[in-house]
mmCIF file of C-alpha atoms in Angstrom:
data_model
loop_
_atom_site.group_PDB
_atom_site.id
_atom_site.type_symbol
_atom_site.label_atom_id
_atom_site.label_comp_id
_atom_site.label_asym_id
_atom_site.label_seq_id
_atom_site.Cartn_x
_atom_site.Cartn_y
_atom_site.Cartn_z
ATOM 1 C CA UNK J 230 102.268 50.403 -15.471
ATOM 2 C CA UNK J 231 103.207 54.053 -15.325
ATOM 3 C CA UNK J 232 106.723 54.613 -14.043
ATOM 4 C CA UNK J 233 107.627 56.961 -11.223
ATOM 5 C CA UNK J 234 109.476 59.200 -13.724
ATOM 6 C CA UNK J 235 106.341 59.494 -15.892
ATOM 7 C CA UNK J 236 104.314 60.558 -12.872
ATOM 8 C CA UNK J 237 106.947 63.046 -11.670
ATOM 9 C CA UNK J 238 106.785 64.847 -15.011
ATOM 10 C CA UNK J 239 103.027 65.249 -14.629
ATOM 11 C CA UNK J 240 102.596 66.269 -11.006
ATOM 12 C CA UNK J 241 104.067 66.756 -7.562
ATOM 13 C CA UNK J 242 104.149 63.385 -5.827
ATOM 14 C CA UNK J 243 103.314 63.007 -2.152
ATOM 15 C CA UNK J 244 105.409 60.847 0.150
ATOM 16 C CA UNK J 245 103.990 59.414 3.378
ATOM 17 C CA UNK J 246 104.578 60.725 6.922
ATOM 18 C CA UNK J 247 106.217 59.307 10.018
ATOM 19 C CA UNK J 248 106.036 55.590 10.818
ATOM 20 C CA UNK J 249 107.206 56.039 14.441
ATOM 21 C CA UNK J 250 104.569 58.679 15.226
ATOM 22 C CA UNK J 251 101.855 56.305 14.026
ATOM 23 C CA UNK J 252 103.244 53.282 15.889
ATOM 24 C CA UNK J 253 103.254 55.232 19.164
ATOM 25 C CA UNK J 254 99.456 55.376 18.952
ATOM 26 C CA UNK J 255 99.279 51.592 19.238
ATOM 27 C CA UNK J 256 101.089 51.699 22.618
ATOM 28 C CA UNK J 257 102.805 48.391 21.880
ATOM 29 C CA UNK J 258 104.448 46.771 24.909
ATOM 30 C CA UNK J 259 107.382 44.365 25.080
ATOM 31 C CA UNK J 260 105.103 41.338 24.543
ATOM 32 C CA UNK J 261 103.584 42.965 21.418
ATOM 33 C CA UNK J 262 107.036 43.448 19.915
ATOM 34 C CA UNK J 263 107.900 39.835 20.738
ATOM 35 C CA UNK J 264 104.716 38.198 19.501
ATOM 36 C CA UNK J 265 104.518 34.416 19.710
ATOM 37 C CA UNK J 266 107.642 33.810 17.661
ATOM 38 C CA UNK J 267 110.050 35.820 19.844
ATOM 39 C CA UNK J 268 108.411 35.415 23.242
ATOM 40 C CA UNK J 269 111.513 33.754 24.726
ATOM 41 C CA UNK J 270 114.085 35.899 22.922
ATOM 42 C CA UNK J 271 116.998 36.705 25.278
ATOM 43 C CA UNK J 272 117.282 40.434 24.411
ATOM 44 C CA UNK J 273 114.751 43.226 25.149
ATOM 45 C CA UNK J 274 112.897 43.996 21.902
ATOM 46 C CA UNK J 275 110.629 46.940 22.695
ATOM 47 C CA UNK J 276 111.493 49.848 20.415
ATOM 48 C CA UNK J 277 112.596 47.666 17.499
ATOM 49 C CA UNK J 278 109.983 49.075 15.132
ATOM 50 C CA UNK J 279 111.276 47.138 12.107
ATOM 51 C CA UNK J 280 110.505 43.889 13.960
ATOM 52 C CA UNK J 281 106.798 44.809 13.972
ATOM 53 C CA UNK J 282 106.688 43.869 10.271
ATOM 54 C CA UNK J 283 107.019 40.264 11.507
ATOM 55 C CA UNK J 284 105.103 40.404 14.805
ATOM 56 C CA UNK J 285 102.401 43.040 14.065
ATOM 57 C CA UNK J 286 102.131 43.063 10.233
ATOM 58 C CA UNK J 287 98.459 44.150 10.315
ATOM 59 C CA UNK J 288 99.430 47.384 12.108
ATOM 60 C CA UNK J 289 102.131 48.152 9.536
ATOM 61 C CA UNK J 290 99.719 47.485 6.632
ATOM 62 C CA UNK J 291 97.088 49.662 8.330
ATOM 63 C CA UNK J 292 99.536 52.585 8.630
ATOM 64 C CA UNK J 293 100.507 52.329 4.940
ATOM 65 C CA UNK J 294 96.801 52.277 4.021
ATOM 66 C CA UNK J 295 96.085 55.368 6.143
ATOM 67 C CA UNK J 296 98.787 57.309 4.321
ATOM 68 C CA UNK J 297 97.516 56.205 0.911
ATOM 69 C CA UNK J 298 93.981 57.176 1.951
ATOM 70 C CA UNK J 299 95.321 60.590 2.982
ATOM 71 C CA UNK J 300 96.629 61.131 -0.553
ATOM 72 C CA UNK J 301 100.192 59.752 -0.518
ATOM 73 C CA UNK J 302 101.562 58.459 -3.816
ATOM 74 C CA UNK J 303 104.597 56.797 -2.213
ATOM 75 C CA UNK J 304 104.933 54.929 1.097
ATOM 76 C CA UNK J 305 108.235 53.979 2.684
ATOM 77 C CA UNK J 306 108.898 50.462 3.915
ATOM 78 C CA UNK J 307 109.219 49.914 7.670
ATOM 79 C CA UNK J 308 112.968 49.302 7.346
ATOM 80 C CA UNK J 309 114.698 52.439 8.634
ATOM 81 C CA UNK J 310 116.937 50.330 10.905
ATOM 82 C CA UNK J 311 117.056 47.306 8.628
ATOM 83 C CA UNK J 312 120.794 46.661 8.560
ATOM 84 C CA UNK J 313 122.932 44.230 10.546
ATOM 85 C CA UNK J 314 124.659 47.310 12.028
ATOM 86 C CA UNK J 315 121.497 48.778 13.524
ATOM 87 C CA UNK J 316 119.971 45.377 14.379
ATOM 88 C CA UNK J 317 123.045 44.503 16.481
ATOM 89 C CA UNK J 318 121.384 46.572 19.246
ATOM 90 C CA UNK J 319 118.794 43.792 19.557
ATOM 91 C CA UNK J 320 121.035 40.819 18.629
ATOM 92 C CA UNK J 321 118.891 40.351 15.531
ATOM 93 C CA UNK J 322 121.450 40.588 12.733
ATOM 94 C CA UNK J 323 120.342 37.203 11.356
ATOM 95 C CA UNK J 324 116.836 38.526 10.715
ATOM 96 C CA UNK J 325 117.831 41.398 8.438
ATOM 97 C CA UNK J 326 116.927 39.769 5.110
ATOM 98 C CA UNK J 327 113.537 38.612 6.378
ATOM 99 C CA UNK J 328 112.719 41.973 8.000
ATOM 100 C CA UNK J 329 113.387 43.875 4.790
ATOM 101 C CA UNK J 330 111.726 41.336 2.520
ATOM 102 C CA UNK J 331 108.537 41.137 4.608
ATOM 103 C CA UNK J 332 108.359 44.915 5.107
ATOM 104 C CA UNK J 333 108.607 45.464 1.352
ATOM 105 C CA UNK J 334 105.993 42.776 0.715
ATOM 106 C CA UNK J 335 103.494 44.363 3.141
ATOM 107 C CA UNK J 336 103.888 47.799 1.539
ATOM 108 C CA UNK J 337 103.725 46.311 -1.975
ATOM 109 C CA UNK J 338 100.415 44.520 -1.261
ATOM 110 C CA UNK J 339 98.815 47.693 0.124
ATOM 111 C CA UNK J 340 100.115 49.786 -2.801
ATOM 112 C CA UNK J 341 98.754 47.319 -5.360
ATOM 113 C CA UNK J 342 95.330 47.333 -3.696
ATOM 114 C CA UNK J 343 95.131 51.136 -3.942
ATOM 115 C CA UNK J 344 96.452 51.226 -7.527
ATOM 116 C CA UNK J 345 93.861 48.646 -8.547
ATOM 117 C CA UNK J 346 91.073 50.743 -7.025
ATOM 118 C CA UNK J 347 92.286 53.869 -8.827
ATOM 119 C CA UNK J 348 94.592 53.060 -11.792
ATOM 120 C CA UNK J 349 94.850 56.768 -12.691
ATOM 121 C CA UNK J 350 96.747 57.339 -9.439
ATOM 122 C CA UNK J 351 99.400 54.614 -9.289
ATOM 123 C CA UNK J 352 100.927 54.051 -5.840
ATOM 124 C CA UNK J 353 104.594 53.340 -5.271
ATOM 125 C CA UNK J 354 106.804 51.763 -2.606
ATOM 126 C CA UNK J 355 110.148 53.239 -1.581
ATOM 127 C CA UNK J 356 112.555 50.954 0.252
ATOM 128 C CA UNK J 357 113.680 52.957 3.276
ATOM 129 C CA UNK J 358 117.431 52.758 3.915
ATOM 130 C CA UNK J 359 118.367 54.586 7.112
ATOM 131 C CA UNK J 360 121.796 55.956 8.058
ATOM 132 C CA UNK J 361 122.624 53.253 10.672
ATOM 133 C CA UNK J 362 123.694 54.262 14.188
ATOM 134 C CA UNK J 363 127.379 54.580 13.293
ATOM 135 C CA UNK J 364 129.304 57.169 11.334
ATOM 136 C CA UNK J 365 132.149 56.394 8.941
ATOM 137 C CA UNK J 366 133.774 59.823 8.811
ATOM 138 C CA UNK J 367 133.622 60.918 12.456
ATOM 139 C CA UNK J 368 135.038 59.476 15.650
ATOM 140 C CA UNK J 369 132.569 58.692 18.454
ATOM 141 C CA UNK J 370 135.420 59.282 20.925
ATOM 142 C CA UNK J 371 136.559 62.908 21.392
ATOM 143 C CA UNK J 372 139.849 61.693 22.857
ATOM 144 C CA UNK J 373 140.608 59.601 19.753
ATOM 145 C CA UNK J 374 139.786 61.706 16.695
ATOM 146 C CA UNK J 375 141.382 59.145 14.385
ATOM 147 C CA UNK J 376 139.140 56.272 15.587
ATOM 148 C CA UNK J 377 136.226 55.000 13.487
ATOM 149 C CA UNK J 378 133.474 52.718 14.811
ATOM 150 C CA UNK J 379 132.738 51.365 11.325
ATOM 151 C CA UNK J 380 134.499 51.017 7.980
ATOM 152 C CA UNK J 381 133.217 51.830 4.491
ATOM 153 C CA UNK J 382 133.424 48.161 3.578
ATOM 154 C CA UNK J 383 131.405 47.024 6.609
ATOM 155 C CA UNK J 384 128.709 49.543 5.673
ATOM 156 C CA UNK J 385 128.749 48.446 2.025
ATOM 157 C CA UNK J 386 128.221 44.784 2.960
ATOM 158 C CA UNK J 387 125.383 45.622 5.373
ATOM 159 C CA UNK J 388 123.622 47.923 2.909
ATOM 160 C CA UNK J 389 123.973 45.386 0.103
ATOM 161 C CA UNK J 390 122.106 42.784 2.140
ATOM 162 C CA UNK J 391 119.321 45.266 2.869
ATOM 163 C CA UNK J 392 119.074 46.385 -0.766
ATOM 164 C CA UNK J 393 118.826 42.815 -2.097
ATOM 165 C CA UNK J 394 115.999 41.986 0.331
ATOM 166 C CA UNK J 395 114.072 45.181 -0.445
ATOM 167 C CA UNK J 396 114.284 44.533 -4.191
ATOM 168 C CA UNK J 397 113.232 40.892 -3.705
ATOM 169 C CA UNK J 398 110.269 42.111 -1.644
ATOM 170 C CA UNK J 399 109.052 44.286 -4.519
ATOM 171 C CA UNK J 400 109.982 47.937 -3.916
ATOM 172 C CA UNK J 401 109.727 50.386 -6.832
ATOM 173 C CA UNK J 402 112.660 52.535 -5.722
ATOM 174 C CA UNK J 403 115.258 52.827 -2.981
ATOM 175 C CA UNK J 404 115.349 55.785 -0.587
ATOM 176 C CA UNK J 405 118.698 56.425 1.110
ATOM 177 C CA UNK J 406 117.447 58.798 3.802
ATOM 178 C CA UNK J 407 118.283 60.924 6.835
ATOM 179 C CA UNK J 408 121.920 61.097 5.735
ATOM 180 C CA UNK J 409 124.009 62.757 8.435
ATOM 181 C CA UNK J 410 127.297 61.365 7.166
ATOM 182 C CA UNK J 411 127.769 61.356 3.398
ATOM 183 C CA UNK J 412 130.398 58.613 3.606
ATOM 184 C CA UNK J 413 127.694 56.260 4.950
ATOM 185 C CA UNK J 414 125.468 57.275 2.041
ATOM 186 C CA UNK J 415 128.265 56.677 -0.454
ATOM 187 C CA UNK J 416 128.615 53.130 0.930
ATOM 188 C CA UNK J 417 124.860 52.615 0.437
ATOM 189 C CA UNK J 418 125.001 53.996 -3.110
ATOM 190 C CA UNK J 419 128.039 51.820 -3.893
ATOM 191 C CA UNK J 420 126.120 48.758 -2.628
ATOM 192 C CA UNK J 421 123.072 49.656 -4.752
ATOM 193 C CA UNK J 422 125.234 50.028 -7.873
ATOM 194 C CA UNK J 423 126.816 46.631 -7.130
ATOM 195 C CA UNK J 424 123.399 44.960 -6.892
ATOM 196 C CA UNK J 425 122.204 46.679 -10.080
ATOM 197 C CA UNK J 426 125.277 45.459 -11.944
ATOM 198 C CA UNK J 427 125.101 41.893 -10.608
ATOM 199 C CA UNK J 428 121.391 41.546 -11.365
ATOM 200 C CA UNK J 429 121.406 43.522 -14.633
ATOM 201 C CA UNK J 430 118.608 45.735 -13.362
ATOM 202 C CA UNK J 431 117.946 49.414 -12.970
ATOM 203 C CA UNK J 432 116.011 50.813 -10.025
ATOM 204 C CA UNK J 433 115.344 54.474 -9.220
ATOM 205 C CA UNK J 434 117.303 55.895 -6.274
ATOM 206 C CA UNK J 435 116.169 58.716 -4.021
ATOM 207 C CA UNK J 436 118.716 60.378 -1.733
ATOM 208 C CA UNK J 437 117.709 62.519 1.240
ATOM 209 C CA UNK J 438 120.188 64.227 3.542
ATOM 210 C CA UNK J 439 119.562 65.927 6.857
ATOM 211 C CA UNK J 440 120.623 69.438 7.807
ATOM 212 C CA UNK J 441 121.187 69.058 11.522
ATOM 213 C CA UNK J 442 121.144 72.652 12.771
ATOM 214 C CA UNK J 443 121.044 76.361 11.889
ATOM 215 C CA UNK J 444 124.585 76.211 10.494
ATOM 216 C CA UNK J 445 123.018 74.645 7.395
ATOM 217 C CA UNK J 446 125.363 71.678 7.390
ATOM 218 C CA UNK J 447 125.057 67.936 7.775
ATOM 219 C CA UNK J 448 126.429 66.356 10.950
ATOM 220 C CA UNK J 449 129.660 65.510 9.145
ATOM 221 C CA UNK J 450 130.058 69.187 8.240
ATOM 222 C CA UNK J 451 128.975 69.432 4.616
ATOM 223 C CA UNK J 452 127.102 72.368 3.130
ATOM 224 C CA UNK J 453 124.166 71.798 0.766
ATOM 225 C CA UNK J 454 126.441 72.237 -2.249
ATOM 226 C CA UNK J 455 129.160 69.913 -0.910
ATOM 227 C CA UNK J 456 126.579 67.229 -0.108
ATOM 228 C CA UNK J 457 125.189 67.487 -3.625
ATOM 229 C CA UNK J 458 128.646 67.295 -5.203
ATOM 230 C CA UNK J 459 129.438 64.166 -3.157
ATOM 231 C CA UNK J 460 126.503 62.120 -4.456
ATOM 232 C CA UNK J 461 125.784 63.504 -7.941
ATOM 233 C CA UNK J 462 128.085 61.022 -9.705
ATOM 234 C CA UNK J 463 125.286 58.449 -9.324
ATOM 235 C CA UNK J 464 122.293 58.707 -11.700
ATOM 236 C CA UNK J 465 119.660 59.570 -9.082
ATOM 237 C CA UNK J 466 115.913 59.930 -9.397
ATOM 238 C CA UNK J 467 115.823 62.644 -6.741
ATOM 239 C CA UNK J 468 117.834 64.432 -4.113
ATOM 240 C CA UNK J 469 116.423 66.226 -1.100
ATOM 241 C CA UNK J 470 116.327 66.767 2.632
ATOM 242 C CA UNK J 471 114.334 65.294 5.498
ATOM 243 C CA UNK J 472 114.175 65.240 9.298
ATOM 244 C CA UNK J 473 115.961 67.492 11.866
ATOM 245 C CA UNK J 474 114.194 70.689 10.777
ATOM 246 C CA UNK J 475 110.589 71.753 10.248
ATOM 247 C CA UNK J 476 109.302 72.892 6.851
ATOM 248 C CA UNK J 477 109.853 76.563 7.614
ATOM 249 C CA UNK J 478 113.487 76.125 8.725
ATOM 250 C CA UNK J 479 114.279 73.796 5.805
ATOM 251 C CA UNK J 480 113.211 76.145 3.007
ATOM 252 C CA UNK J 481 116.459 78.117 2.438
ATOM 253 C CA UNK J 482 118.413 74.866 2.021
ATOM 254 C CA UNK J 483 115.883 73.459 -0.444
ATOM 255 C CA UNK J 484 116.122 76.714 -2.380
ATOM 256 C CA UNK J 485 119.873 76.257 -2.765
ATOM 257 C CA UNK J 486 119.499 72.577 -3.634
ATOM 258 C CA UNK J 487 116.805 73.259 -6.232
ATOM 259 C CA UNK J 488 118.988 75.829 -7.998
ATOM 260 C CA UNK J 489 122.008 73.525 -8.127
ATOM 261 C CA UNK J 490 120.662 70.165 -9.287
ATOM 262 C CA UNK J 491 119.209 68.637 -12.440
ATOM 263 C CA UNK J 492 117.688 65.772 -10.436
ATOM 264 C CA UNK J 493 114.124 65.862 -9.168
ATOM 265 C CA UNK J 494 113.969 67.319 -5.656
ATOM 266 C CA UNK J 495 112.289 65.963 -2.524
ATOM 267 C CA UNK J 496 111.561 67.095 1.020
ATOM 268 C CA UNK J 497 109.963 65.440 4.012
ATOM 269 C CA UNK J 498 110.450 67.789 6.956
ATOM 270 C CA UNK J 499 109.405 67.292 10.571
ATOM 271 C CA UNK J 500 106.200 68.783 11.970
ATOM 272 C CA UNK J 501 108.182 71.777 13.258
ATOM 273 C CA UNK J 502 110.873 71.561 15.911
ATOM 274 C CA UNK J 503 110.341 69.388 19.019
ATOM 275 C CA UNK J 504 109.249 71.039 22.271
ATOM 276 C CA UNK J 505 110.906 70.467 25.679
ATOM 277 C CA UNK J 506 109.208 67.041 25.893
ATOM 278 C CA UNK J 507 110.355 65.964 22.429
ATOM 279 C CA UNK J 508 106.846 66.368 20.981
ATOM 280 C CA UNK J 509 106.060 67.905 17.606
ATOM 281 C CA UNK J 510 103.322 70.499 17.800
ATOM 282 C CA UNK J 511 102.999 71.888 14.274
ATOM 283 C CA UNK J 512 99.434 71.371 13.052
ATOM 284 C CA UNK J 513 98.567 70.071 9.572
ATOM 285 C CA UNK J 514 97.280 73.550 8.673
ATOM 286 C CA UNK J 515 100.511 75.269 9.776
ATOM 287 C CA UNK J 516 102.643 72.757 7.918
ATOM 288 C CA UNK J 517 100.481 73.091 4.815
ATOM 289 C CA UNK J 518 101.175 76.849 4.787
ATOM 290 C CA UNK J 519 104.942 76.371 4.955
ATOM 291 C CA UNK J 520 104.862 73.683 2.261
ATOM 292 C CA UNK J 521 102.812 75.962 0.009
ATOM 293 C CA UNK J 522 105.718 78.404 0.105
ATOM 294 C CA UNK J 523 107.913 75.666 -1.452
ATOM 295 C CA UNK J 524 105.360 75.092 -4.169
ATOM 296 C CA UNK J 525 104.891 78.772 -5.003
ATOM 297 C CA UNK J 526 108.654 79.054 -5.468
ATOM 298 C CA UNK J 527 108.847 75.950 -7.680
ATOM 299 C CA UNK J 528 111.282 74.131 -5.359
ATOM 300 C CA UNK J 529 109.933 70.615 -5.169
ATOM 301 C CA UNK J 530 108.897 67.449 -7.030
ATOM 302 C CA UNK J 531 108.257 65.060 -4.097
ATOM 303 C CA UNK J 532 106.873 66.219 -0.759
ATOM 304 C CA UNK J 533 105.998 64.385 2.460
ATOM 305 C CA UNK J 534 106.551 64.441 6.213
ATOM 306 C CA UNK J 535 109.051 63.095 8.729
ATOM 307 C CA UNK J 536 108.972 63.065 12.571
ATOM 308 C CA UNK J 537 105.671 64.086 14.122
ATOM 309 C CA UNK J 538 103.673 63.958 10.887
ATOM 310 C CA UNK J 539 100.459 61.960 10.630
ATOM 311 C CA UNK J 540 97.925 61.119 7.888
ATOM 312 C CA UNK J 541 96.232 64.457 8.714
ATOM 313 C CA UNK J 542 99.475 66.288 7.870
ATOM 314 C CA UNK J 543 99.852 64.302 4.641
ATOM 315 C CA UNK J 544 96.230 64.998 3.685
ATOM 316 C CA UNK J 545 96.817 68.751 4.120
ATOM 317 C CA UNK J 546 100.044 68.537 2.090
ATOM 318 C CA UNK J 547 98.384 66.470 -0.675
ATOM 319 C CA UNK J 548 95.524 68.982 -0.938
ATOM 320 C CA UNK J 549 97.859 71.915 -1.516
ATOM 321 C CA UNK J 550 100.252 69.944 -3.778
ATOM 322 C CA UNK J 551 97.414 69.319 -6.255
ATOM 323 C CA UNK J 552 97.133 73.047 -6.925
ATOM 324 C CA UNK J 553 100.695 73.476 -8.188
ATOM 325 C CA UNK J 554 102.818 72.241 -11.059
ATOM 326 C CA UNK J 555 105.970 70.240 -10.265
ATOM 327 C CA UNK J 556 109.340 71.954 -10.226
ATOM 328 C CA UNK J 557 110.752 72.312 -13.679
ATOM 329 C CA UNK J 558 114.321 71.160 -13.960
ATOM 330 C CA UNK J 559 116.687 73.863 -15.199
ATOM 331 C CA UNK J 560 119.963 72.862 -16.752
ATOM 332 C CA UNK J 561 122.660 73.795 -14.282
ATOM 333 C CA UNK J 562 125.380 75.872 -15.914
#
């Protein structure tokens, strides 16, 4: 089978859009999240989207299929909160391995079906590794700047468990995404390297940070260049940005990233900035126009959507991506 690197040399690859946006359309209630298996669970479970891989697997498979139908080459597993750290909110730490394994398996089955139907367009699965809800380099308490809610080692252990389950479930690559604190990401990358070494395997790694505001920095204060320097010691498949900003606002940071790295580059921006009600209003056509600006300037190798994006957005992005050659990697002086 063609590898992801082979495909990236040939064309711009399209990543899927938002999982949460799609799940909202199902209007799942508490009992839907619980299903039969968790109907007597003592904690409230509504909002635990990763759990739906166990209680509503058909919906998750259907969403992956819709993105592939729209033209995506890569779908992300439904595992954004799939660590013991994030699952502690629901008292579901013990389910982490199963959640990741089953999520990867669902995505793998859908990807294989689409690859079989069209072998010239192989489909891939990226294991989604979110940032957790804690930060290793910032204090959550303004009165105690020295305090940390989590340690590097605790993060490493949690990420390692997630990584092992995603690999066992059959992902093609790992996507460490929505990085707001690079120290968290370094723990994830350390865990991945540990698993690779222990299992004598190699697996492509995608890294995607998030620029949180107009200052052009991550939440933990890093510039584009500092972020890149912090993670470039690992042999990565790609580095990029996602979330927080829309495609238009993200462009100057991608420009800087593209000029500074020899890795492939990726972007999956939001559908614009949220309105007063937290809704994303950018249409597929509008987003397509902004993305085309990336492509004209040779900034990108992998492109998709984050919050507020739907299969319609991905279809519009896939249509325009076909018209352009992938970013050529310049040797950085």
